[in-house]
CSV table of C-alpha atoms and ligand atoms in Angstrom, one decimal:
chain,number,residue,atom,x,y,z
J,1,MET,CA,-77.2,196.1,-46.8
J,2,SER,CA,-75.9,193.6,-44.2
J,3,HIS,CA,-72.7,191.7,-44.6
J,4,PRO,CA,-71.9,188.3,-43.1
J,5,SER,CA,-69.4,188.5,-40.3
J,6,PHE,CA,-65.8,187.3,-40.7
J,7,PRO,CA,-64.6,184.6,-38.3
J,8,GLY,CA,-62.4,185.7,-35.5
J,9,LEU,CA,-63.2,189.4,-35.4
J,10,SER,CA,-63.0,191.0,-32.0
J,11,GLN,CA,-66.3,191.8,-30.4
J,12,GLY,CA,-65.9,195.5,-30.7
J,13,VAL,CA,-65.4,195.2,-34.5
J,14,SER,CA,-68.0,192.6,-35.1
J,15,GLU,CA,-70.5,194.8,-33.4
J,16,LEU,CA,-69.7,197.7,-35.8
J,17,ARG,CA,-72.7,198.5,-38.0
J,18,ALA,CA,-72.9,200.9,-41.0
J,19,SER,CA,-75.6,203.3,-39.9
J,20,GLU,CA,-79.0,203.1,-41.6
J,21,ILE,CA,-78.7,206.8,-42.0
J,22,ARG,CA,-75.5,206.7,-44.0
J,23,GLU,CA,-77.3,204.3,-46.4
J,24,LEU,CA,-80.2,206.8,-46.6
J,25,LEU,CA,-77.9,209.7,-47.2
J,26,LYS,CA,-76.3,208.0,-50.2
J,27,LEU,CA,-79.6,208.6,-52.0
J,28,ILE,CA,-79.4,212.3,-51.6
J,29,ALA,CA,-76.5,213.1,-53.8
J,30,ARG,CA,-78.9,214.1,-56.5
J,31,PRO,CA,-78.7,217.8,-57.5
J,32,GLU,CA,-82.4,218.4,-57.2
J,33,ILE,CA,-82.3,217.6,-53.5
J,34,ILE,CA,-81.9,220.5,-51.1
J,35,SER,CA,-79.6,218.9,-48.5
J,36,PHE,CA,-79.2,220.1,-44.9
J,37,ALA,CA,-77.5,216.7,-44.2
J,38,GLY,CA,-73.8,217.3,-44.8
J,39,GLY,CA,-72.2,218.8,-41.8
J,40,ILE,CA,-69.2,219.8,-43.8
J,41,PRO,CA,-67.4,223.1,-44.7
J,42,ASP,CA,-68.4,224.8,-48.0
J,43,PRO,CA,-65.6,224.0,-50.4
J,44,ALA,CA,-66.2,227.3,-52.2
J,45,LEU,CA,-64.8,228.9,-49.1
J,46,PHE,CA,-61.5,226.9,-49.0
J,47,PRO,CA,-58.4,229.1,-49.2
J,48,LEU,CA,-57.3,227.6,-52.5
J,49,ASP,CA,-54.9,230.5,-53.5
J,50,ALA,CA,-53.0,230.3,-50.2
J,51,ILE,CA,-52.9,226.5,-50.5
J,52,GLY,CA,-51.5,226.8,-54.1
J,53,LYS,CA,-48.9,229.3,-53.1
J,54,ALA,CA,-47.8,227.2,-50.1
J,55,TYR,CA,-47.3,224.1,-52.3
J,56,GLN,CA,-45.4,226.1,-54.8
J,57,ALA,CA,-43.1,227.5,-52.2
J,58,VAL,CA,-42.3,224.1,-50.8
J,59,LEU,CA,-41.8,222.4,-54.1
J,60,GLN,CA,-39.6,225.2,-55.5
J,61,ASP,CA,-37.2,224.9,-52.6
J,62,GLN,CA,-35.3,221.7,-53.0
J,63,ALA,CA,-34.2,221.3,-49.4
J,64,ALA,CA,-37.8,222.0,-48.1
J,65,ALA,CA,-39.2,219.6,-50.7
J,66,ARG,CA,-36.9,216.8,-49.6
J,67,ASP,CA,-38.0,217.3,-46.0
J,68,ALA,CA,-41.6,217.6,-47.0
J,69,PHE,CA,-41.6,214.1,-48.5
J,70,GLN,CA,-39.5,212.5,-45.8
J,71,TYR,CA,-40.6,210.7,-42.6
J,72,SER,CA,-40.8,213.0,-39.6
J,73,ILE,CA,-41.2,212.9,-35.8
J,74,SER,CA,-44.4,211.5,-34.3
J,75,GLU,CA,-45.1,214.6,-32.1
J,76,GLY,CA,-45.7,216.7,-35.2
J,77,TYR,CA,-43.9,219.3,-37.4
J,78,PRO,CA,-42.3,221.7,-34.9
J,79,PRO,CA,-43.2,225.0,-36.6
J,80,LEU,CA,-46.9,223.8,-36.7
J,81,ARG,CA,-46.8,222.9,-33.1
J,82,GLU,CA,-45.5,226.3,-32.4
J,83,TRP,CA,-48.2,228.0,-34.4
J,84,ILE,CA,-50.7,225.9,-32.4
J,85,THR,CA,-49.3,227.0,-29.0
J,86,GLY,CA,-49.6,230.6,-30.2
J,87,TYR,CA,-53.2,230.0,-31.3
J,88,LEU,CA,-53.9,228.5,-27.9
J,89,ALA,CA,-52.2,231.4,-26.1
J,90,ARG,CA,-54.4,233.9,-28.0
J,91,ASN,CA,-57.4,231.9,-26.6
J,92,GLY,CA,-56.2,231.9,-23.0
J,93,ILE,CA,-54.5,228.5,-22.9
J,94,THR,CA,-50.9,228.5,-21.8
J,95,ALA,CA,-49.1,225.4,-23.3
J,96,THR,CA,-45.7,224.5,-24.5
J,97,SER,CA,-45.0,222.5,-27.7
J,98,GLU,CA,-44.4,219.4,-25.5
J,99,GLU,CA,-48.0,219.6,-24.4
J,100,VAL,CA,-49.3,219.4,-28.0
J,101,LEU,CA,-49.5,216.3,-30.3
J,102,ILE,CA,-50.5,216.7,-33.9
J,103,THR,CA,-53.0,214.1,-35.0
J,104,SER,CA,-54.7,213.2,-38.3
J,105,GLY,CA,-57.7,215.4,-37.6
J,106,ALA,CA,-59.6,215.7,-34.4
J,107,GLN,CA,-61.1,212.3,-35.2
J,108,GLN,CA,-57.7,210.5,-34.6
J,109,ALA,CA,-57.3,212.5,-31.4
J,110,LEU,CA,-60.6,211.0,-30.2
J,111,ASP,CA,-59.5,207.5,-31.3
J,112,PHE,CA,-56.2,207.8,-29.4
J,113,ILE,CA,-57.9,209.1,-26.2
J,114,GLY,CA,-60.4,206.2,-26.4
J,115,ARG,CA,-57.6,203.7,-26.9
J,116,ALA,CA,-55.6,205.2,-24.0
J,117,PHE,CA,-58.4,205.3,-21.5
J,118,ILE,CA,-61.1,202.8,-22.2
J,119,GLU,CA,-61.1,199.1,-21.2
J,120,PRO,CA,-64.3,197.2,-21.9
J,121,GLY,CA,-67.1,198.2,-19.6
J,122,ASP,CA,-65.4,201.4,-18.4
J,123,GLY,CA,-67.8,204.3,-18.1
J,124,VAL,CA,-67.7,207.1,-20.7
J,125,VAL,CA,-70.0,210.1,-20.2
J,126,MET,CA,-71.4,211.7,-23.3
J,127,THR,CA,-73.8,214.6,-23.8
J,128,SER,CA,-77.1,213.5,-25.2
J,129,PRO,CA,-77.1,214.0,-28.1
J,130,SER,CA,-73.3,213.9,-29.1
J,131,TYR,CA,-71.1,213.9,-32.1
J,132,LEU,CA,-71.7,210.7,-34.0
J,133,GLY,CA,-68.0,210.1,-34.9
J,134,ALA,CA,-67.1,210.2,-31.1
J,135,ILE,CA,-69.8,207.7,-30.3
J,136,GLN,CA,-68.6,205.4,-33.1
J,137,VAL,CA,-64.9,205.6,-32.3
J,138,PHE,CA,-65.3,205.2,-28.5
J,139,GLY,CA,-67.7,202.4,-29.2
J,140,THR,CA,-65.0,200.3,-30.8
J,141,TYR,CA,-63.3,200.1,-27.3
J,142,ARG,CA,-66.6,198.8,-25.8
J,143,PRO,CA,-67.2,201.3,-22.9
J,144,THR,CA,-70.4,201.6,-21.0
J,145,PHE,CA,-71.8,204.8,-22.2
J,146,ILE,CA,-73.5,207.1,-19.7
J,147,SER,CA,-75.7,209.8,-21.4
J,148,VAL,CA,-76.3,213.2,-19.8
J,149,PRO,CA,-79.1,215.4,-21.3
J,150,MET,CA,-78.5,219.0,-22.1
J,151,ASP,CA,-80.5,222.2,-21.5
J,152,ASP,CA,-79.8,225.4,-23.3
J,153,GLU,CA,-76.7,226.0,-21.1
J,154,GLY,CA,-75.1,222.6,-21.7
J,155,ALA,CA,-75.0,219.3,-19.7
J,156,VAL,CA,-77.5,219.2,-16.9
J,157,LEU,CA,-75.4,219.3,-13.7
J,158,SER,CA,-77.5,217.0,-11.4
J,159,GLU,CA,-77.3,214.3,-14.1
J,160,LEU,CA,-73.6,214.9,-14.7
J,161,GLU,CA,-72.9,214.6,-11.0
J,162,ALA,CA,-74.8,211.3,-10.9
J,163,ALA,CA,-72.7,210.1,-13.9
J,164,PHE,CA,-69.4,211.2,-12.3
J,165,ARG,CA,-70.3,209.2,-9.1
J,166,LYS,CA,-70.0,206.1,-11.3
J,167,GLN,CA,-66.3,206.9,-11.7
J,168,PRO,CA,-66.2,207.1,-15.5
J,169,LYS,CA,-63.0,207.5,-17.4
J,170,PHE,CA,-63.9,210.9,-19.0
J,171,PHE,CA,-66.7,213.2,-20.0
J,172,TYR,CA,-66.8,214.0,-23.7
J,173,LEU,CA,-68.4,217.2,-25.0
J,174,THR,CA,-68.2,219.9,-27.7
J,175,PRO,CA,-68.5,223.1,-25.6
J,176,ASP,CA,-69.2,225.5,-28.5
J,177,PHE,CA,-72.1,225.2,-30.9
J,178,CYS,CA,-72.0,221.4,-30.6
J,179,ASN,CA,-72.5,219.0,-33.4
J,180,PRO,CA,-75.4,218.1,-33.6
J,181,ALA,CA,-77.5,220.3,-31.3
J,182,GLY,CA,-75.9,223.7,-31.8
J,183,ILE,CA,-75.9,224.3,-28.0
J,184,THR,CA,-73.0,226.2,-26.4
J,185,THR,CA,-72.1,225.4,-22.8
J,186,SER,CA,-72.4,228.7,-20.8
J,187,LEU,CA,-69.6,230.1,-18.8
J,188,ALA,CA,-71.3,229.4,-15.5
J,189,ARG,CA,-72.0,225.8,-16.5
J,190,ARG,CA,-68.3,225.4,-17.6
J,191,ARG,CA,-67.1,226.5,-14.2
J,192,ALA,CA,-69.5,224.2,-12.5
J,193,ILE,CA,-68.6,221.2,-14.7
J,194,LEU,CA,-64.9,221.9,-14.1
J,195,GLU,CA,-65.5,222.0,-10.4
J,196,LEU,CA,-67.4,218.7,-10.5
J,197,ALA,CA,-64.6,217.1,-12.6
J,198,HIS,CA,-62.0,218.1,-10.0
J,199,ARG,CA,-64.2,217.0,-7.1
J,200,TYR,CA,-64.7,213.5,-8.7
J,201,GLY,CA,-61.4,213.3,-10.5
J,202,VAL,CA,-62.9,212.8,-13.9
J,203,ALA,CA,-61.1,213.9,-17.1
J,204,ILE,CA,-62.9,216.4,-19.4
J,205,LEU,CA,-62.4,215.8,-23.1
J,206,GLU,CA,-63.4,219.0,-24.9
J,207,ASP,CA,-63.6,218.8,-28.6
J,208,CYS,CA,-63.4,222.3,-30.1
J,209,PRO,CA,-63.4,222.2,-33.9
J,210,TYR,CA,-66.0,224.9,-34.3
J,211,GLU,CA,-64.8,227.4,-31.7
J,212,GLU,CA,-63.7,230.0,-34.2
J,213,LEU,CA,-67.1,229.9,-36.1
J,214,ARG,CA,-68.9,232.3,-33.7
J,215,TYR,CA,-71.5,234.6,-35.2
J,216,GLU,CA,-72.8,236.4,-32.1
J,217,ASN,CA,-72.0,237.0,-28.4
J,218,PRO,CA,-68.5,237.1,-26.9
J,219,ARG,CA,-66.3,234.0,-27.0
J,220,ILE,CA,-66.5,231.8,-23.8
J,221,PRO,CA,-63.1,230.5,-22.5
J,222,SER,CA,-62.5,226.8,-23.1
J,223,PHE,CA,-62.3,224.3,-20.2
J,224,ALA,CA,-58.5,224.2,-20.8
J,225,ALA,CA,-58.3,228.0,-20.3
J,226,LEU,CA,-60.5,227.9,-17.2
J,227,GLU,CA,-58.5,225.0,-15.8
J,228,GLY,CA,-55.3,227.1,-16.3
J,229,GLU,CA,-56.9,229.8,-14.1
J,230,TYR,CA,-58.1,227.2,-11.5
J,231,LEU,CA,-54.6,225.8,-11.3
J,232,GLN,CA,-53.2,229.3,-10.4
J,233,GLN,CA,-55.5,229.5,-7.4
J,234,PRO,CA,-54.3,228.6,-3.9
J,235,GLY,CA,-55.5,225.2,-2.5
J,236,ASN,CA,-56.2,223.7,-6.0
J,237,ASP,CA,-55.7,220.0,-6.3
J,238,GLY,CA,-52.8,220.4,-8.9
J,239,ARG,CA,-54.3,218.0,-11.3
J,240,ARG,CA,-54.7,218.8,-15.0
J,241,LEU,CA,-57.8,216.9,-16.0
J,242,VAL,CA,-58.8,218.8,-19.2
J,243,ILE,CA,-57.9,217.3,-22.5
J,244,TYR,CA,-58.4,219.8,-25.3
J,245,VAL,CA,-58.8,218.7,-28.9
J,246,GLY,CA,-58.5,221.2,-31.8
J,247,SER,CA,-58.7,220.9,-35.6
J,248,LEU,CA,-57.9,223.0,-38.7
J,249,SER,CA,-60.6,221.2,-40.7
J,250,LYS,CA,-63.4,223.7,-40.3
J,251,VAL,CA,-61.4,226.8,-40.8
J,252,LEU,CA,-58.8,225.8,-43.4
J,253,THR,CA,-59.6,222.5,-45.0
J,254,PRO,CA,-60.4,219.0,-43.8
J,255,ALA,CA,-58.3,217.2,-46.4
J,256,LEU,CA,-55.0,218.2,-44.8
J,257,ARG,CA,-56.2,216.1,-41.8
J,258,ILE,CA,-54.7,218.3,-39.1
J,259,GLY,CA,-55.9,218.2,-35.6
J,260,TRP,CA,-54.2,218.2,-32.2
J,261,ILE,CA,-54.4,217.3,-28.6
J,262,CYS,CA,-53.3,219.7,-25.8
J,263,ALA,CA,-53.0,218.1,-22.4
J,264,ASP,CA,-50.8,217.3,-19.5
J,265,PRO,CA,-47.3,216.2,-20.8
J,266,ALA,CA,-47.6,212.9,-18.9
J,267,LEU,CA,-50.6,212.0,-21.1
J,268,ILE,CA,-49.1,213.5,-24.3
J,269,ASN,CA,-46.0,211.4,-23.9
J,270,LYS,CA,-48.2,208.2,-23.9
J,271,LEU,CA,-50.2,209.5,-26.8
J,272,VAL,CA,-47.1,210.1,-28.8
J,273,LEU,CA,-46.3,206.4,-28.4
J,274,LEU,CA,-49.7,205.5,-29.7
J,275,LYS,CA,-49.2,207.9,-32.6
J,276,GLN,CA,-45.9,206.2,-33.4
J,277,ALA,CA,-47.5,202.7,-33.2
J,278,SER,CA,-50.5,203.7,-35.3
J,279,ASP,CA,-49.1,205.7,-38.3
J,280,LEU,CA,-45.7,207.0,-37.3
J,281,HIS,CA,-46.7,210.7,-38.0
J,282,CYS,CA,-49.1,212.9,-39.9
J,283,SER,CA,-48.1,213.5,-43.5
J,284,THR,CA,-45.1,215.8,-43.4
J,285,ILE,CA,-46.1,217.8,-46.5
J,286,ASN,CA,-49.6,218.3,-45.2
J,287,GLN,CA,-48.2,219.7,-41.9
J,288,MET,CA,-45.9,222.0,-43.7
J,289,ILE,CA,-48.7,223.3,-45.9
J,290,ALA,CA,-51.1,223.6,-43.0
J,291,CYS,CA,-48.4,225.6,-41.1
J,292,GLU,CA,-48.0,228.0,-44.0
J,293,ILE,CA,-51.7,228.6,-44.6
J,294,ALA,CA,-52.4,228.8,-40.9
J,295,LYS,CA,-49.8,231.6,-40.7
J,296,SER,CA,-51.0,233.4,-43.8
J,297,SER,CA,-54.7,232.9,-43.8
J,298,HIS,CA,-56.2,231.6,-40.5
J,299,ALA,CA,-57.4,235.0,-39.4
J,300,SER,CA,-58.8,236.0,-42.8
J,301,GLN,CA,-60.5,232.6,-43.2
J,302,VAL,CA,-62.2,233.0,-39.8
J,303,GLU,CA,-63.5,236.4,-40.9
J,304,LYS,CA,-64.7,235.1,-44.2
J,305,LEU,CA,-66.4,232.0,-42.8
J,306,ARG,CA,-68.1,233.9,-40.0
J,307,LYS,CA,-69.6,236.3,-42.5
J,308,ALA,CA,-70.8,233.5,-44.9
J,309,TYR,CA,-72.1,231.0,-42.4
J,310,LYS,CA,-73.7,233.7,-40.3
J,311,GLU,CA,-75.8,234.8,-43.2
J,312,ARG,CA,-76.8,231.2,-43.9
J,313,ARG,CA,-77.7,230.6,-40.2
J,314,ASP,CA,-79.7,233.8,-40.1
J,315,VAL,CA,-81.6,232.8,-43.2
J,316,MET,CA,-82.4,229.3,-41.8
J,317,LEU,CA,-83.5,230.7,-38.4
J,318,GLU,CA,-85.7,233.3,-40.1
J,319,ALA,CA,-87.4,230.7,-42.3
J,320,LEU,CA,-87.8,228.3,-39.3
J,321,GLU,CA,-89.3,231.2,-37.2
J,322,ARG,CA,-91.7,232.2,-40.0
J,323,CYS,CA,-92.9,228.7,-41.2
J,324,LEU,CA,-92.3,226.0,-38.7
J,325,PRO,CA,-95.4,224.7,-36.8
J,326,LYS,CA,-95.2,226.0,-33.3
J,327,GLU,CA,-95.1,222.5,-31.9
J,328,VAL,CA,-91.7,221.9,-33.4
J,329,ARG,CA,-88.8,223.3,-31.2
J,330,TYR,CA,-85.4,224.3,-32.6
J,331,THR,CA,-82.2,225.6,-31.2
J,332,HIS,CA,-80.6,229.0,-31.9
J,333,PRO,CA,-76.9,228.4,-32.2
J,334,ASP,CA,-74.4,231.2,-31.6
J,335,GLY,CA,-72.1,229.7,-34.2
J,336,GLY,CA,-71.0,226.4,-35.9
J,337,MET,CA,-73.0,224.7,-38.6
J,338,PHE,CA,-76.1,223.1,-37.0
J,339,ILE,CA,-79.6,223.6,-35.8
J,340,TRP,CA,-81.4,220.9,-33.9
J,341,LEU,CA,-85.1,220.2,-34.3
J,342,GLU,CA,-87.4,218.4,-31.8
J,343,PHE,CA,-90.7,217.3,-33.2
J,344,PRO,CA,-93.8,216.4,-31.1
J,345,GLU,CA,-93.7,212.7,-30.0
J,346,GLY,CA,-94.9,210.5,-32.7
J,347,ILE,CA,-93.0,212.1,-35.6
J,348,ASP,CA,-90.0,209.9,-36.3
J,349,GLY,CA,-87.0,211.6,-37.8
J,350,THR,CA,-86.0,208.7,-40.0
J,351,GLU,CA,-89.5,208.2,-41.4
J,352,LEU,CA,-89.7,211.9,-42.0
J,353,LEU,CA,-86.4,211.9,-43.9
J,354,ALA,CA,-87.6,209.1,-46.2
J,355,GLU,CA,-90.8,211.1,-46.9
J,356,ALA,CA,-88.9,214.4,-47.3
J,357,VAL,CA,-86.5,213.0,-49.8
J,358,LYS,CA,-89.3,211.4,-51.9
J,359,ASP,CA,-92.0,214.0,-51.7
J,360,ILE,CA,-90.3,217.4,-51.3
J,361,GLN,CA,-86.6,216.7,-52.3
J,362,VAL,CA,-85.2,217.9,-49.0
J,363,ALA,CA,-82.7,216.0,-46.8
J,364,PHE,CA,-81.4,216.3,-43.2
J,365,VAL,CA,-80.0,213.8,-40.7
J,366,PRO,CA,-82.4,212.1,-38.3
J,367,GLY,CA,-81.4,212.9,-34.8
J,368,SER,CA,-81.5,209.3,-33.5
J,369,ALA,CA,-78.0,208.7,-34.9
J,370,PHE,CA,-76.5,211.1,-32.4
J,371,TYR,CA,-77.3,209.2,-29.2
J,372,ALA,CA,-74.9,206.9,-27.4
J,373,THR,CA,-77.8,205.4,-25.5
J,374,GLU,CA,-81.6,205.6,-25.8
J,375,PRO,CA,-82.1,207.6,-29.0
J,376,LYS,CA,-84.8,210.2,-29.2
J,377,ARG,CA,-86.4,209.5,-32.5
J,378,ASN,CA,-88.4,212.7,-32.8
J,379,THR,CA,-85.4,214.8,-33.6
J,380,ALA,CA,-83.3,216.0,-36.6
J,381,ARG,CA,-80.1,217.9,-37.4
J,382,LEU,CA,-80.1,220.6,-40.0
J,383,ALA,CA,-76.7,221.9,-41.3
J,384,PHE,CA,-76.6,225.4,-42.8
J,385,SER,CA,-73.0,225.4,-43.9
J,386,LEU,CA,-73.7,224.4,-47.5
J,387,GLY,CA,-75.9,226.1,-50.0
J,388,GLU,CA,-77.1,229.4,-51.2
J,389,PRO,CA,-79.4,231.4,-48.8
J,390,GLU,CA,-82.2,231.2,-51.4
J,391,ARG,CA,-82.0,227.3,-51.4
J,392,ILE,CA,-81.9,227.2,-47.6
J,393,ARG,CA,-85.1,229.3,-47.5
J,394,GLU,CA,-86.8,227.2,-50.1
J,395,GLY,CA,-85.8,223.9,-48.3
J,396,ILE,CA,-87.1,225.1,-44.9
J,397,GLU,CA,-90.4,226.3,-46.4
J,398,ARG,CA,-90.9,222.9,-48.0
J,399,LEU,CA,-90.0,221.0,-44.8
J,400,ALA,CA,-92.3,223.2,-42.8
J,401,ALA,CA,-95.2,222.5,-45.1
J,402,LEU,CA,-94.5,218.8,-44.9
J,403,LEU,CA,-94.5,219.0,-41.1
J,404,GLN,CA,-97.7,221.1,-41.1
J,405,ASN,CA,-99.4,218.4,-43.2
J,406,LYS,CA,-98.2,215.6,-41.0
J,407,LEU,CA,-99.2,217.3,-37.8
J,408,ARG,CA,-102.7,218.0,-39.2
J,409,ALA,CA,-103.0,214.4,-40.2
J,410,ASN,CA,-101.9,213.2,-36.8
J,411,ARG,CA,-104.4,215.5,-35.1
J,412,ALA,CA,-107.2,214.2,-37.4
J,413,ALA,CA,-106.3,210.6,-36.7
P,1,LIG,C1,-67.5,217.6,-33.0
P,1,LIG,C2,-66.5,217.1,-34.0
P,1,LIG,N1,-65.4,216.6,-33.6
P,1,LIG,C3,-64.5,216.1,-34.5
P,1,LIG,C4,-64.7,216.1,-35.9
P,1,LIG,C5,-63.7,215.5,-36.8
P,1,LIG,O1,-62.9,216.6,-37.3
P,1,LIG,P1,-61.6,216.4,-38.1
P,1,LIG,O2,-61.8,216.7,-39.5
P,1,LIG,O3,-60.6,217.3,-37.4
P,1,LIG,O4,-61.1,214.9,-37.8
P,1,LIG,C6,-65.9,216.6,-36.3
P,1,LIG,C7,-66.2,216.6,-37.8
P,1,LIG,O5,-67.3,216.9,-38.2
P,1,LIG,C8,-66.9,217.2,-35.4
P,1,LIG,O6,-68.0,217.7,-35.8
């Protein structure tokens, strides 16, 4: 549904559009639909006992409860920042609390970085496809998006270098099991991208909400960890160009809205001022609860989620392998929540969704939503994080049959 514009809106805001896909997805909340659309954690896996205990502990302690409901500092709750620096250290990133700002989810981190860097027309490099929420939030600052395609090791270097020559403000990517394509940037590609970034002086914005959800192969160091090593080497340029964004949403629970930015303190100091101007600070009680459950349950949650989501991924991959017409290509993610489909030219993901919802009661997200420029319409994102394995298998079998029929009809035409 389109709404009339309101007089006086800025160009960035008046150009905002509700996505057609969001409208379509509203139709799929019916229980008979097998949905691969929602790229969200399974609420049945939330650590509700630990959350309950953490709330009780705070509320039963009068002094803690008073603090929990009071204003607090913009940088974030100090014990939570300390837990985050410990988490980062376990993953090879050396950072002090002064290099960490707590944000309202990774989403707010992306917003602040967009606000801090982008003036209208500035270049912003995105992988193609990219996380829809990043495209949307950077879009409000009216950059010139430069899209770089990916192969199965990540962004294609020759295209990335061409993009960096245009002196963009930053390169945004999700290195691990990216949303939407499920692709992981290989170690060799990370090193090469880091080298390019330093050669051209372009910041790398790495968004890492899924990094713990790995189901096979060893972990690959983040850009922040690799840059730490680079900065130890003689003759390095001394610049810290990597901005790391983390989140507790996928491992603990999204509703606490806890994310963070780890970066050069010169940048963090400015972002703290943005945080102050924007919403003063993240909810104090949420940060206290997040800190408690991070300490008590992060490791066990990671283990639990890996087991559950791996099983679902495996079921989806097995069904795709068995049933999907050979002309349809799909990714094999090492972790995360998403598998990406590429249909032969001529099959439009949005049209296919409308048919799938109506005829076979299956939903997914058409891939065209995930492009900052020049959408590829013959694509789709499947999420495997929700749903019982049996339903996943059934949904893929139905989708594969629909695709077989369509391809047969296309061949006959
Ligand atoms: C790649 C990516 N970045 C950021 C976010 C936002 O996460 P948060 O809940 O931490 O704001 C999401 C959520 O789906 C995501 O997929």
